[in-house]
Amino acid sequence: MSQWKQIQQLDIKFLEQVDYFYDDNFPMEVRQVLATWIEGQDWETASNHESMAAVLFNNFLIQLERQCSQEQNFLHRHNLKRIYQQLQLKYKTNTLHMATIISSCLREERRIISTASMQEQGPLEKSLQN
Amino acid sequence: MSQWKQIQQLDIKFLEQVDYFYDDNFPMEVRQVLATWIEGQDWETASNHESMAAVLFNNFLIQLERQCSQEQNFLHRHNLKRIYQQLQLKYKTNTLHMATIISSCLREERRIISTASMQEQGPLEKSLQN
């Protein structure tokens, strides 16, 4: 199961934590429509390598453009088009920054999933692990 | 049929014109989720009457908050919450401005629907009208 699918199955109290770190720097709409592709890239390494970040940024725009052209729903297509324009403008001269933001969001998601999973375990299972 | 439903049934060339005037000042997401309520208010009169604009703004926020609380989809709820916060901040000291923007969007929609309807009529019907 993709990390994003796991996120969506969390309790509301964990979803509210996810809400908190998705904003215009990395809109949740993009996280959702490109979920599998995003999770397949090494954003952490890219956040320290300018040329790799530039290639990922370029591929990211290609993926997003493809989603726009395939989207049949008028409102969703409108939103994706606007996000494409905003992110292209925001990161075209600072692709390292985008890689850092995406890497950080994915890390935060993993932390929340892990916390939720620990809280779901009963006291007996926890004591057996310790 | 609501005006917003008529808009969604237009050809792509007309939808692109609608795309153009929906931005963060009046997000299309709000136009869609509150379509019937929005079309039932007199935004044009409100854009010239401060107290009426203030009442409409307050009711608008109540409607939007209700939509947020009823929305089951995580991504849509996240988007509506963010839009609520942004619009509250943007217009709380300038409700006339919001009324003017909404009034202008609705007027533009009517103009586009009317143009589309004229272009759909054949040359014979047009000449009979003239």
PDB file of C-alpha atoms in Angstrom:
ATOM      1  CA  MET A   1       0.000   0.000   0.000  1.00  0.00           C
ATOM      2  CA  SER A   2       1.363   3.462  -0.873  1.00  0.00           C
ATOM      3  CA  GLN A   3       2.386   5.717   1.992  1.00  0.00           C
ATOM      4  CA  TRP A   4      -0.308   8.198   0.946  1.00  0.00           C
ATOM      5  CA  LYS A   5      -3.005   5.493   1.143  1.00  0.00           C
ATOM      6  CA  GLN A   6      -1.809   4.627   4.674  1.00  0.00           C
ATOM      7  CA  ILE A   7      -2.057   8.316   5.614  1.00  0.00           C
ATOM      8  CA  GLN A   8      -5.654   8.546   4.442  1.00  0.00           C
ATOM      9  CA  GLN A   9      -6.642   5.621   6.644  1.00  0.00           C
ATOM     10  CA  LEU A  10      -5.421   7.278   9.854  1.00  0.00           C
ATOM     11  CA  ASP A  11      -7.660   8.561  12.627  1.00  0.00           C
ATOM     12  CA  ILE A  12      -8.793  12.194  12.452  1.00  0.00           C
ATOM     13  CA  LYS A  13      -6.301  13.292  15.161  1.00  0.00           C
ATOM     14  CA  PHE A  14      -3.399  12.135  12.963  1.00  0.00           C
ATOM     15  CA  LEU A  15      -4.946  13.549   9.788  1.00  0.00           C
ATOM     16  CA  GLU A  16      -5.036  16.942  11.492  1.00  0.00           C
ATOM     17  CA  GLN A  17      -1.259  16.740  11.931  1.00  0.00           C
ATOM     18  CA  VAL A  18      -0.901  16.024   8.203  1.00  0.00           C
ATOM     19  CA  ASP A  19      -3.220  18.952   7.406  1.00  0.00           C
ATOM     20  CA  TYR A  20      -0.811  21.187   9.227  1.00  0.00           C
ATOM     21  CA  PHE A  21       2.268  20.795   7.027  1.00  0.00           C
ATOM     22  CA  TYR A  22       0.627  20.789   3.598  1.00  0.00           C
ATOM     23  CA  ASP A  23       0.296  24.310   2.195  1.00  0.00           C
ATOM     24  CA  ASP A  24       1.011  26.224  -1.028  1.00  0.00           C
ATOM     25  CA  ASN A  25       4.680  25.168  -0.899  1.00  0.00           C
ATOM     26  CA  PHE A  26       3.604  21.603  -1.687  1.00  0.00           C
ATOM     27  CA  PRO A  27      -0.158  21.423  -2.218  1.00  0.00           C
ATOM     28  CA  MET A  28      -1.878  18.265  -1.021  1.00  0.00           C
ATOM     29  CA  GLU A  29      -3.618  17.965  -4.387  1.00  0.00           C
ATOM     30  CA  VAL A  30      -0.239  17.255  -6.021  1.00  0.00           C
ATOM     31  CA  ARG A  31       0.730  14.828  -3.257  1.00  0.00           C
ATOM     32  CA  GLN A  32      -2.444  12.893  -4.064  1.00  0.00           C
ATOM     33  CA  VAL A  33      -2.468  12.858  -7.874  1.00  0.00           C
ATOM     34  CA  LEU A  34       1.244  11.990  -8.126  1.00  0.00           C
ATOM     35  CA  ALA A  35       1.374   9.808  -4.979  1.00  0.00           C
ATOM     36  CA  THR A  36       3.099   6.751  -6.461  1.00  0.00           C
ATOM     37  CA  TRP A  37       5.520   8.712  -8.625  1.00  0.00           C
ATOM     38  CA  ILE A  38       6.501  11.030  -5.750  1.00  0.00           C
ATOM     39  CA  GLU A  39       7.157   8.091  -3.427  1.00  0.00           C
ATOM     40  CA  GLY A  40       9.347   6.448  -6.082  1.00  0.00           C
ATOM     41  CA  GLN A  41      11.894   9.327  -6.189  1.00  0.00           C
ATOM     42  CA  ASP A  42      14.829   9.987  -3.860  1.00  0.00           C
ATOM     43  CA  TRP A  43      13.992  13.530  -2.698  1.00  0.00           C
ATOM     44  CA  GLU A  44      16.350  13.361   0.272  1.00  0.00           C
ATOM     45  CA  THR A  45      19.438  12.823  -1.911  1.00  0.00           C
ATOM     46  CA  ALA A  46      18.129  15.404  -4.416  1.00  0.00           C
ATOM     47  CA  SER A  47      17.843  18.001  -1.642  1.00  0.00           C
ATOM     48  CA  ASN A  48      21.677  17.953  -1.463  1.00  0.00           C
ATOM     49  CA  HIS A  49      22.466  17.623  -5.190  1.00  0.00           C
ATOM     50  CA  GLU A  50      21.558  20.525  -7.443  1.00  0.00           C
ATOM     51  CA  SER A  51      21.678  18.663 -10.769  1.00  0.00           C
ATOM     52  CA  MET A  52      19.557  15.800  -9.427  1.00  0.00           C
ATOM     53  CA  ALA A  53      17.055  18.279  -7.974  1.00  0.00           C
ATOM     54  CA  ALA A  54      16.816  20.030 -11.354  1.00  0.00           C
ATOM     55  CA  VAL A  55      16.121  16.736 -13.169  1.00  0.00           C
ATOM     56  CA  LEU A  56      13.468  15.762 -10.593  1.00  0.00           C
ATOM     57  CA  PHE A  57      11.829  19.193 -10.857  1.00  0.00           C
ATOM     58  CA  ASN A  58      11.663  18.857 -14.635  1.00  0.00           C
ATOM     59  CA  ASN A  59      10.186  15.336 -14.412  1.00  0.00           C
ATOM     60  CA  PHE A  60       7.775  16.550 -11.752  1.00  0.00           C
ATOM     61  CA  LEU A  61       6.411  19.224 -14.127  1.00  0.00           C
ATOM     62  CA  ILE A  62       6.072  16.651 -16.933  1.00  0.00           C
ATOM     63  CA  GLN A  63       4.108  14.334 -14.630  1.00  0.00           C
ATOM     64  CA  LEU A  64       1.879  17.181 -13.450  1.00  0.00           C
ATOM     65  CA  GLU A  65       1.220  18.390 -16.994  1.00  0.00           C
ATOM     66  CA  ARG A  66       0.211  14.845 -17.980  1.00  0.00           C
ATOM     67  CA  GLN A  67      -2.230  14.699 -15.063  1.00  0.00           C
ATOM     68  CA  CYS A  68      -3.719  18.064 -16.104  1.00  0.00           C
ATOM     69  CA  SER A  69      -4.292  16.905 -19.658  1.00  0.00           C
ATOM     70  CA  GLN A  70      -5.885  13.621 -18.535  1.00  0.00           C
ATOM     71  CA  GLU A  71      -8.144  15.159 -15.885  1.00  0.00           C
ATOM     72  CA  GLN A  72     -11.775  15.193 -17.037  1.00  0.00           C
ATOM     73  CA  ASN A  73     -13.266  17.093 -14.085  1.00  0.00           C
ATOM     74  CA  PHE A  74     -13.321  20.850 -14.795  1.00  0.00           C
ATOM     75  CA  LEU A  75     -12.674  21.972 -11.202  1.00  0.00           C
ATOM     76  CA  HIS A  76      -9.817  19.500 -10.635  1.00  0.00           C
ATOM     77  CA  ARG A  77      -8.200  20.406 -13.958  1.00  0.00           C
ATOM     78  CA  HIS A  78      -8.494  24.111 -13.071  1.00  0.00           C
ATOM     79  CA  ASN A  79      -6.815  23.491  -9.697  1.00  0.00           C
ATOM     80  CA  LEU A  80      -4.005  21.393 -11.200  1.00  0.00           C
ATOM     81  CA  LYS A  81      -3.306  24.014 -13.882  1.00  0.00           C
ATOM     82  CA  ARG A  82      -3.039  26.758 -11.265  1.00  0.00           C
ATOM     83  CA  ILE A  83      -0.777  24.625  -9.066  1.00  0.00           C
ATOM     84  CA  TYR A  84       1.441  23.835 -12.080  1.00  0.00           C
ATOM     85  CA  GLN A  85       1.902  27.558 -12.818  1.00  0.00           C
ATOM     86  CA  GLN A  86       2.511  28.454  -9.165  1.00  0.00           C
ATOM     87  CA  LEU A  87       5.091  25.701  -8.523  1.00  0.00           C
ATOM     88  CA  GLN A  88       6.903  26.322 -11.804  1.00  0.00           C
ATOM     89  CA  LEU A  89       7.292  29.991 -10.859  1.00  0.00           C
ATOM     90  CA  LYS A  90       8.186  29.297  -7.228  1.00  0.00           C
ATOM     91  CA  TYR A  91      10.873  26.652  -7.762  1.00  0.00           C
ATOM     92  CA  LYS A  92      12.338  27.105 -11.246  1.00  0.00           C
ATOM     93  CA  THR A  93      15.357  28.939  -9.823  1.00  0.00           C
ATOM     94  CA  ASN A  94      15.481  26.937  -6.585  1.00  0.00           C
ATOM     95  CA  THR A  95      14.840  23.271  -7.269  1.00  0.00           C
ATOM     96  CA  LEU A  96      16.863  22.217  -4.183  1.00  0.00           C
ATOM     97  CA  HIS A  97      14.255  23.954  -2.039  1.00  0.00           C
ATOM     98  CA  MET A  98      11.426  21.977  -3.602  1.00  0.00           C
ATOM     99  CA  ALA A  99      13.309  18.688  -3.072  1.00  0.00           C
ATOM    100  CA  THR A 100      13.879  19.650   0.583  1.00  0.00           C
ATOM    101  CA  ILE A 101      10.194  20.431   1.141  1.00  0.00           C
ATOM    102  CA  ILE A 102       8.945  17.206  -0.462  1.00  0.00           C
ATOM    103  CA  SER A 103      11.551  15.142   1.388  1.00  0.00           C
ATOM    104  CA  SER A 104      10.509  16.749   4.664  1.00  0.00           C
ATOM    105  CA  CYS A 105       6.773  16.121   4.039  1.00  0.00           C
ATOM    106  CA  LEU A 106       7.377  12.448   3.244  1.00  0.00           C
ATOM    107  CA  ARG A 107       9.501  12.067   6.399  1.00  0.00           C
ATOM    108  CA  GLU A 108       6.806  13.715   8.533  1.00  0.00           C
ATOM    109  CA  GLU A 109       4.186  11.373   7.059  1.00  0.00           C
ATOM    110  CA  ARG A 110       6.336   8.331   7.975  1.00  0.00           C
ATOM    111  CA  ARG A 111       6.741   9.659  11.510  1.00  0.00           C
ATOM    112  CA  ILE A 112       2.980  10.102  11.904  1.00  0.00           C
ATOM    113  CA  ILE A 113       2.223   6.640  10.472  1.00  0.00           C
ATOM    114  CA  SER A 114       4.760   5.133  12.874  1.00  0.00           C
ATOM    115  CA  THR A 115       3.286   6.995  15.893  1.00  0.00           C
ATOM    116  CA  ALA A 116      -0.242   5.931  14.916  1.00  0.00           C
ATOM    117  CA  SER A 117       0.875   2.335  14.529  1.00  0.00           C
ATOM    118  CA  MET A 118       2.503   2.341  18.013  1.00  0.00           C
ATOM    119  CA  GLN A 119      -0.658   3.758  19.583  1.00  0.00           C
ATOM    120  CA  GLU A 120      -2.793   1.097  17.940  1.00  0.00           C
ATOM    121  CA  GLN A 121      -0.807  -1.687  19.609  1.00  0.00           C
ATOM    122  CA  GLY A 122      -2.215  -2.845  22.950  1.00  0.00           C
ATOM    123  CA  PRO A 123      -0.202  -2.633  26.214  1.00  0.00           C
ATOM    124  CA  LEU A 124       0.647  -6.394  26.097  1.00  0.00           C
ATOM    125  CA  GLU A 125       2.189  -6.163  22.609  1.00  0.00           C
ATOM    126  CA  LYS A 126       4.162  -3.096  23.693  1.00  0.00           C
ATOM    127  CA  SER A 127       5.551  -4.847  26.778  1.00  0.00           C
ATOM    128  CA  LEU A 128       6.490  -7.922  24.698  1.00  0.00           C
ATOM    129  CA  GLN A 129       8.443  -5.651  22.342  1.00  0.00           C
ATOM    130  CA  ASN A 130      10.339  -4.030  25.243  1.00  0.00           C
TER     131      ASN A 130
ATOM    132  CA  MET B   1     -30.531  24.213 -13.787  1.00  0.00           C
ATOM    133  CA  SER B   2     -28.115  26.276 -11.693  1.00  0.00           C
ATOM    134  CA  GLN B   3     -25.871  28.720 -13.510  1.00  0.00           C
ATOM    135  CA  TRP B   4     -22.831  26.749 -12.336  1.00  0.00           C
ATOM    136  CA  LYS B   5     -24.225  23.513 -13.864  1.00  0.00           C
ATOM    137  CA  GLN B   6     -24.741  25.367 -17.156  1.00  0.00           C
ATOM    138  CA  ILE B   7     -21.132  26.559 -17.021  1.00  0.00           C
ATOM    139  CA  GLN B   8     -19.810  23.030 -16.583  1.00  0.00           C
ATOM    140  CA  GLN B   9     -21.630  21.878 -19.691  1.00  0.00           C
ATOM    141  CA  LEU B  10     -19.951  24.430 -21.967  1.00  0.00           C
ATOM    142  CA  ASP B  11     -17.369  23.608 -24.638  1.00  0.00           C
ATOM    143  CA  ILE B  12     -13.710  23.642 -23.618  1.00  0.00           C
ATOM    144  CA  LYS B  13     -13.094  27.035 -25.329  1.00  0.00           C
ATOM    145  CA  PHE B  14     -15.666  28.661 -23.045  1.00  0.00           C
ATOM    146  CA  LEU B  15     -14.460  26.776 -19.966  1.00  0.00           C
ATOM    147  CA  GLU B  16     -11.001  28.239 -20.590  1.00  0.00           C
ATOM    148  CA  GLN B  17     -12.513  31.725 -20.294  1.00  0.00           C
ATOM    149  CA  VAL B  18     -14.059  30.743 -16.943  1.00  0.00           C
ATOM    150  CA  ASP B  19     -10.707  29.310 -15.808  1.00  0.00           C
ATOM    151  CA  TYR B  20      -9.219  32.722 -16.377  1.00  0.00           C
ATOM    152  CA  PHE B  21     -11.168  34.744 -13.812  1.00  0.00           C
ATOM    153  CA  TYR B  22     -11.255  32.238 -10.939  1.00  0.00           C
ATOM    154  CA  ASP B  23      -8.235  32.622  -8.680  1.00  0.00           C
ATOM    155  CA  ASP B  24      -7.417  32.940  -4.953  1.00  0.00           C
ATOM    156  CA  ASN B  25      -9.724  35.969  -4.650  1.00  0.00           C
ATOM    157  CA  PHE B  26     -12.694  33.664  -5.179  1.00  0.00           C
ATOM    158  CA  PRO B  27     -11.562  30.037  -5.485  1.00  0.00           C
ATOM    159  CA  MET B  28     -13.542  27.865  -7.878  1.00  0.00           C
ATOM    160  CA  GLU B  29     -13.834  25.208  -5.166  1.00  0.00           C
ATOM    161  CA  VAL B  30     -16.077  27.576  -3.170  1.00  0.00           C
ATOM    162  CA  ARG B  31     -18.068  28.500  -6.262  1.00  0.00           C
ATOM    163  CA  GLN B  32     -18.800  24.799  -6.721  1.00  0.00           C
ATOM    164  CA  VAL B  33     -19.592  23.657  -3.170  1.00  0.00           C
ATOM    165  CA  LEU B  34     -21.812  26.670  -2.451  1.00  0.00           C
ATOM    166  CA  ALA B  35     -23.214  27.034  -5.999  1.00  0.00           C
ATOM    167  CA  THR B  36     -26.917  27.205  -5.157  1.00  0.00           C
ATOM    168  CA  TRP B  37     -26.480  29.380  -2.072  1.00  0.00           C
ATOM    169  CA  ILE B  38     -24.171  31.821  -3.893  1.00  0.00           C
ATOM    170  CA  GLU B  39     -26.598  32.194  -6.791  1.00  0.00           C
ATOM    171  CA  GLY B  40     -29.433  32.899  -4.335  1.00  0.00           C
ATOM    172  CA  GLN B  41     -27.812  36.054  -2.879  1.00  0.00           C
ATOM    173  CA  ASP B  42     -27.838  39.585  -4.275  1.00  0.00           C
ATOM    174  CA  TRP B  43     -24.083  40.265  -4.488  1.00  0.00           C
ATOM    175  CA  GLU B  44     -24.534  43.223  -6.830  1.00  0.00           C
ATOM    176  CA  THR B  45     -26.611  45.203  -4.334  1.00  0.00           C
ATOM    177  CA  ALA B  46     -24.294  44.096  -1.507  1.00  0.00           C
ATOM    178  CA  SER B  47     -21.270  45.438  -3.388  1.00  0.00           C
ATOM    179  CA  ASN B  48     -22.717  48.950  -2.800  1.00  0.00           C
ATOM    180  CA  HIS B  49     -24.064  48.481   0.745  1.00  0.00           C
ATOM    181  CA  GLU B  50     -21.566  47.898   3.510  1.00  0.00           C
ATOM    182  CA  SER B  51     -23.958  46.453   6.106  1.00  0.00           C
ATOM    183  CA  MET B  52     -25.492  44.044   3.590  1.00  0.00           C
ATOM    184  CA  ALA B  53     -22.012  42.960   2.438  1.00  0.00           C
ATOM    185  CA  ALA B  54     -21.026  42.297   6.072  1.00  0.00           C
ATOM    186  CA  VAL B  55     -24.102  40.123   6.644  1.00  0.00           C
ATOM    187  CA  LEU B  56     -23.486  38.181   3.425  1.00  0.00           C
ATOM    188  CA  PHE B  57     -19.817  37.679   4.350  1.00  0.00           C
ATOM    189  CA  ASN B  58     -20.821  36.310   7.744  1.00  0.00           C
ATOM    190  CA  ASN B  59     -23.401  33.964   6.219  1.00  0.00           C
ATOM    191  CA  PHE B  60     -20.873  32.928   3.590  1.00  0.00           C
ATOM    192  CA  LEU B  61     -18.429  31.832   6.318  1.00  0.00           C
ATOM    193  CA  ILE B  62     -21.192  29.903   8.125  1.00  0.00           C
ATOM    194  CA  GLN B  63     -22.078  28.085   4.888  1.00  0.00           C
ATOM    195  CA  LEU B  64     -18.435  27.289   4.182  1.00  0.00           C
ATOM    196  CA  GLU B  65     -17.801  26.039   7.715  1.00  0.00           C
ATOM    197  CA  ARG B  66     -20.832  23.733   7.399  1.00  0.00           C
ATOM    198  CA  GLN B  67     -19.458  22.338   4.141  1.00  0.00           C
ATOM    199  CA  CYS B  68     -16.066  21.723   5.795  1.00  0.00           C
ATOM    200  CA  SER B  69     -17.612  19.806   8.672  1.00  0.00           C
ATOM    201  CA  GLN B  70     -19.758  17.678   6.340  1.00  0.00           C
ATOM    202  CA  GLU B  71     -16.994  16.881   3.847  1.00  0.00           C
ATOM    203  CA  GLN B  72     -15.821  13.261   4.195  1.00  0.00           C
ATOM    204  CA  ASN B  73     -12.962  13.368   1.703  1.00  0.00           C
ATOM    205  CA  PHE B  74      -9.686  14.267   3.439  1.00  0.00           C
ATOM    206  CA  LEU B  75      -8.192  16.262   0.545  1.00  0.00           C
ATOM    207  CA  HIS B  76     -11.376  18.243  -0.135  1.00  0.00           C
ATOM    208  CA  ARG B  77     -11.829  19.014   3.569  1.00  0.00           C
ATOM    209  CA  HIS B  78      -8.202  20.157   3.766  1.00  0.00           C
ATOM    210  CA  ASN B  79      -8.709  22.480   0.764  1.00  0.00           C
ATOM    211  CA  LEU B  80     -11.960  23.931   2.134  1.00  0.00           C
ATOM    212  CA  LYS B  81     -10.385  24.582   5.546  1.00  0.00           C
ATOM    213  CA  ARG B  82      -7.467  26.437   3.946  1.00  0.00           C
ATOM    214  CA  ILE B  83      -9.804  28.466   1.723  1.00  0.00           C
ATOM    215  CA  TYR B  84     -11.959  29.355   4.751  1.00  0.00           C
ATOM    216  CA  GLN B  85      -8.920  30.707   6.630  1.00  0.00           C
ATOM    217  CA  GLN B  86      -7.601  32.610   3.600  1.00  0.00           C
ATOM    218  CA  LEU B  87     -10.923  34.272   2.727  1.00  0.00           C
ATOM    219  CA  GLN B  88     -11.704  35.134   6.337  1.00  0.00           C
ATOM    220  CA  LEU B  89      -8.347  36.908   6.604  1.00  0.00           C
ATOM    221  CA  LYS B  90      -8.577  38.554   3.181  1.00  0.00           C
ATOM    222  CA  TYR B  91     -12.081  40.036   3.448  1.00  0.00           C
ATOM    223  CA  LYS B  92     -12.923  40.475   7.125  1.00  0.00           C
ATOM    224  CA  THR B  93     -12.108  44.196   6.945  1.00  0.00           C
ATOM    225  CA  ASN B  94     -13.307  44.614   3.369  1.00  0.00           C
ATOM    226  CA  THR B  95     -16.523  42.717   2.799  1.00  0.00           C
ATOM    227  CA  LEU B  96     -17.613  45.109   0.012  1.00  0.00           C
ATOM    228  CA  HIS B  97     -14.628  43.923  -1.996  1.00  0.00           C
ATOM    229  CA  MET B  98     -15.681  40.286  -1.698  1.00  0.00           C
ATOM    230  CA  ALA B  99     -19.240  41.136  -2.776  1.00  0.00           C
ATOM    231  CA  THR B 100     -17.857  43.021  -5.796  1.00  0.00           C
ATOM    232  CA  ILE B 101     -15.651  40.094  -6.822  1.00  0.00           C
ATOM    233  CA  ILE B 102     -18.428  37.489  -6.528  1.00  0.00           C
ATOM    234  CA  SER B 103     -20.890  39.750  -8.327  1.00  0.00           C
ATOM    235  CA  SER B 104     -18.391  40.262 -11.144  1.00  0.00           C
ATOM    236  CA  CYS B 105     -17.684  36.499 -11.484  1.00  0.00           C
ATOM    237  CA  LEU B 106     -21.398  35.684 -11.702  1.00  0.00           C
ATOM    238  CA  ARG B 107     -21.888  38.405 -14.325  1.00  0.00           C
ATOM    239  CA  GLU B 108     -18.964  37.098 -16.380  1.00  0.00           C
ATOM    240  CA  GLU B 109     -20.405  33.580 -16.221  1.00  0.00           C
ATOM    241  CA  ARG B 110     -23.762  34.849 -17.529  1.00  0.00           C
ATOM    242  CA  ARG B 111     -21.993  36.668 -20.358  1.00  0.00           C
ATOM    243  CA  ILE B 112     -20.103  33.492 -21.359  1.00  0.00           C
ATOM    244  CA  ILE B 113     -23.252  31.326 -21.180  1.00  0.00           C
ATOM    245  CA  SER B 114     -25.062  33.846 -23.354  1.00  0.00           C
ATOM    246  CA  THR B 115     -22.227  33.989 -25.940  1.00  0.00           C
ATOM    247  CA  ALA B 116     -22.067  30.173 -26.035  1.00  0.00           C
ATOM    248  CA  SER B 117     -25.798  29.956 -26.513  1.00  0.00           C
ATOM    249  CA  MET B 118     -25.696  32.436 -29.445  1.00  0.00           C
ATOM    250  CA  GLN B 119     -22.891  30.489 -31.143  1.00  0.00           C
ATOM    251  CA  GLU B 120     -24.821  27.226 -30.816  1.00  0.00           C
ATOM    252  CA  GLN B 121     -27.737  28.625 -32.831  1.00  0.00           C
ATOM    253  CA  GLY B 122     -27.556  27.952 -36.556  1.00  0.00           C
ATOM    254  CA  PRO B 123     -27.384  30.784 -39.164  1.00  0.00           C
ATOM    255  CA  LEU B 124     -31.119  30.401 -39.997  1.00  0.00           C
ATOM    256  CA  GLU B 125     -32.219  30.881 -36.375  1.00  0.00           C
ATOM    257  CA  LYS B 126     -29.907  33.893 -36.089  1.00  0.00           C
ATOM    258  CA  SER B 127     -31.320  35.499 -39.212  1.00  0.00           C
ATOM    259  CA  LEU B 128     -34.900  34.869 -38.001  1.00  0.00           C
ATOM    260  CA  GLN B 129     -34.038  36.685 -34.764  1.00  0.00           C
ATOM    261  CA  ASN B 130     -32.659  39.701 -36.652  1.00  0.00           C
TER     262      ASN B 130
END
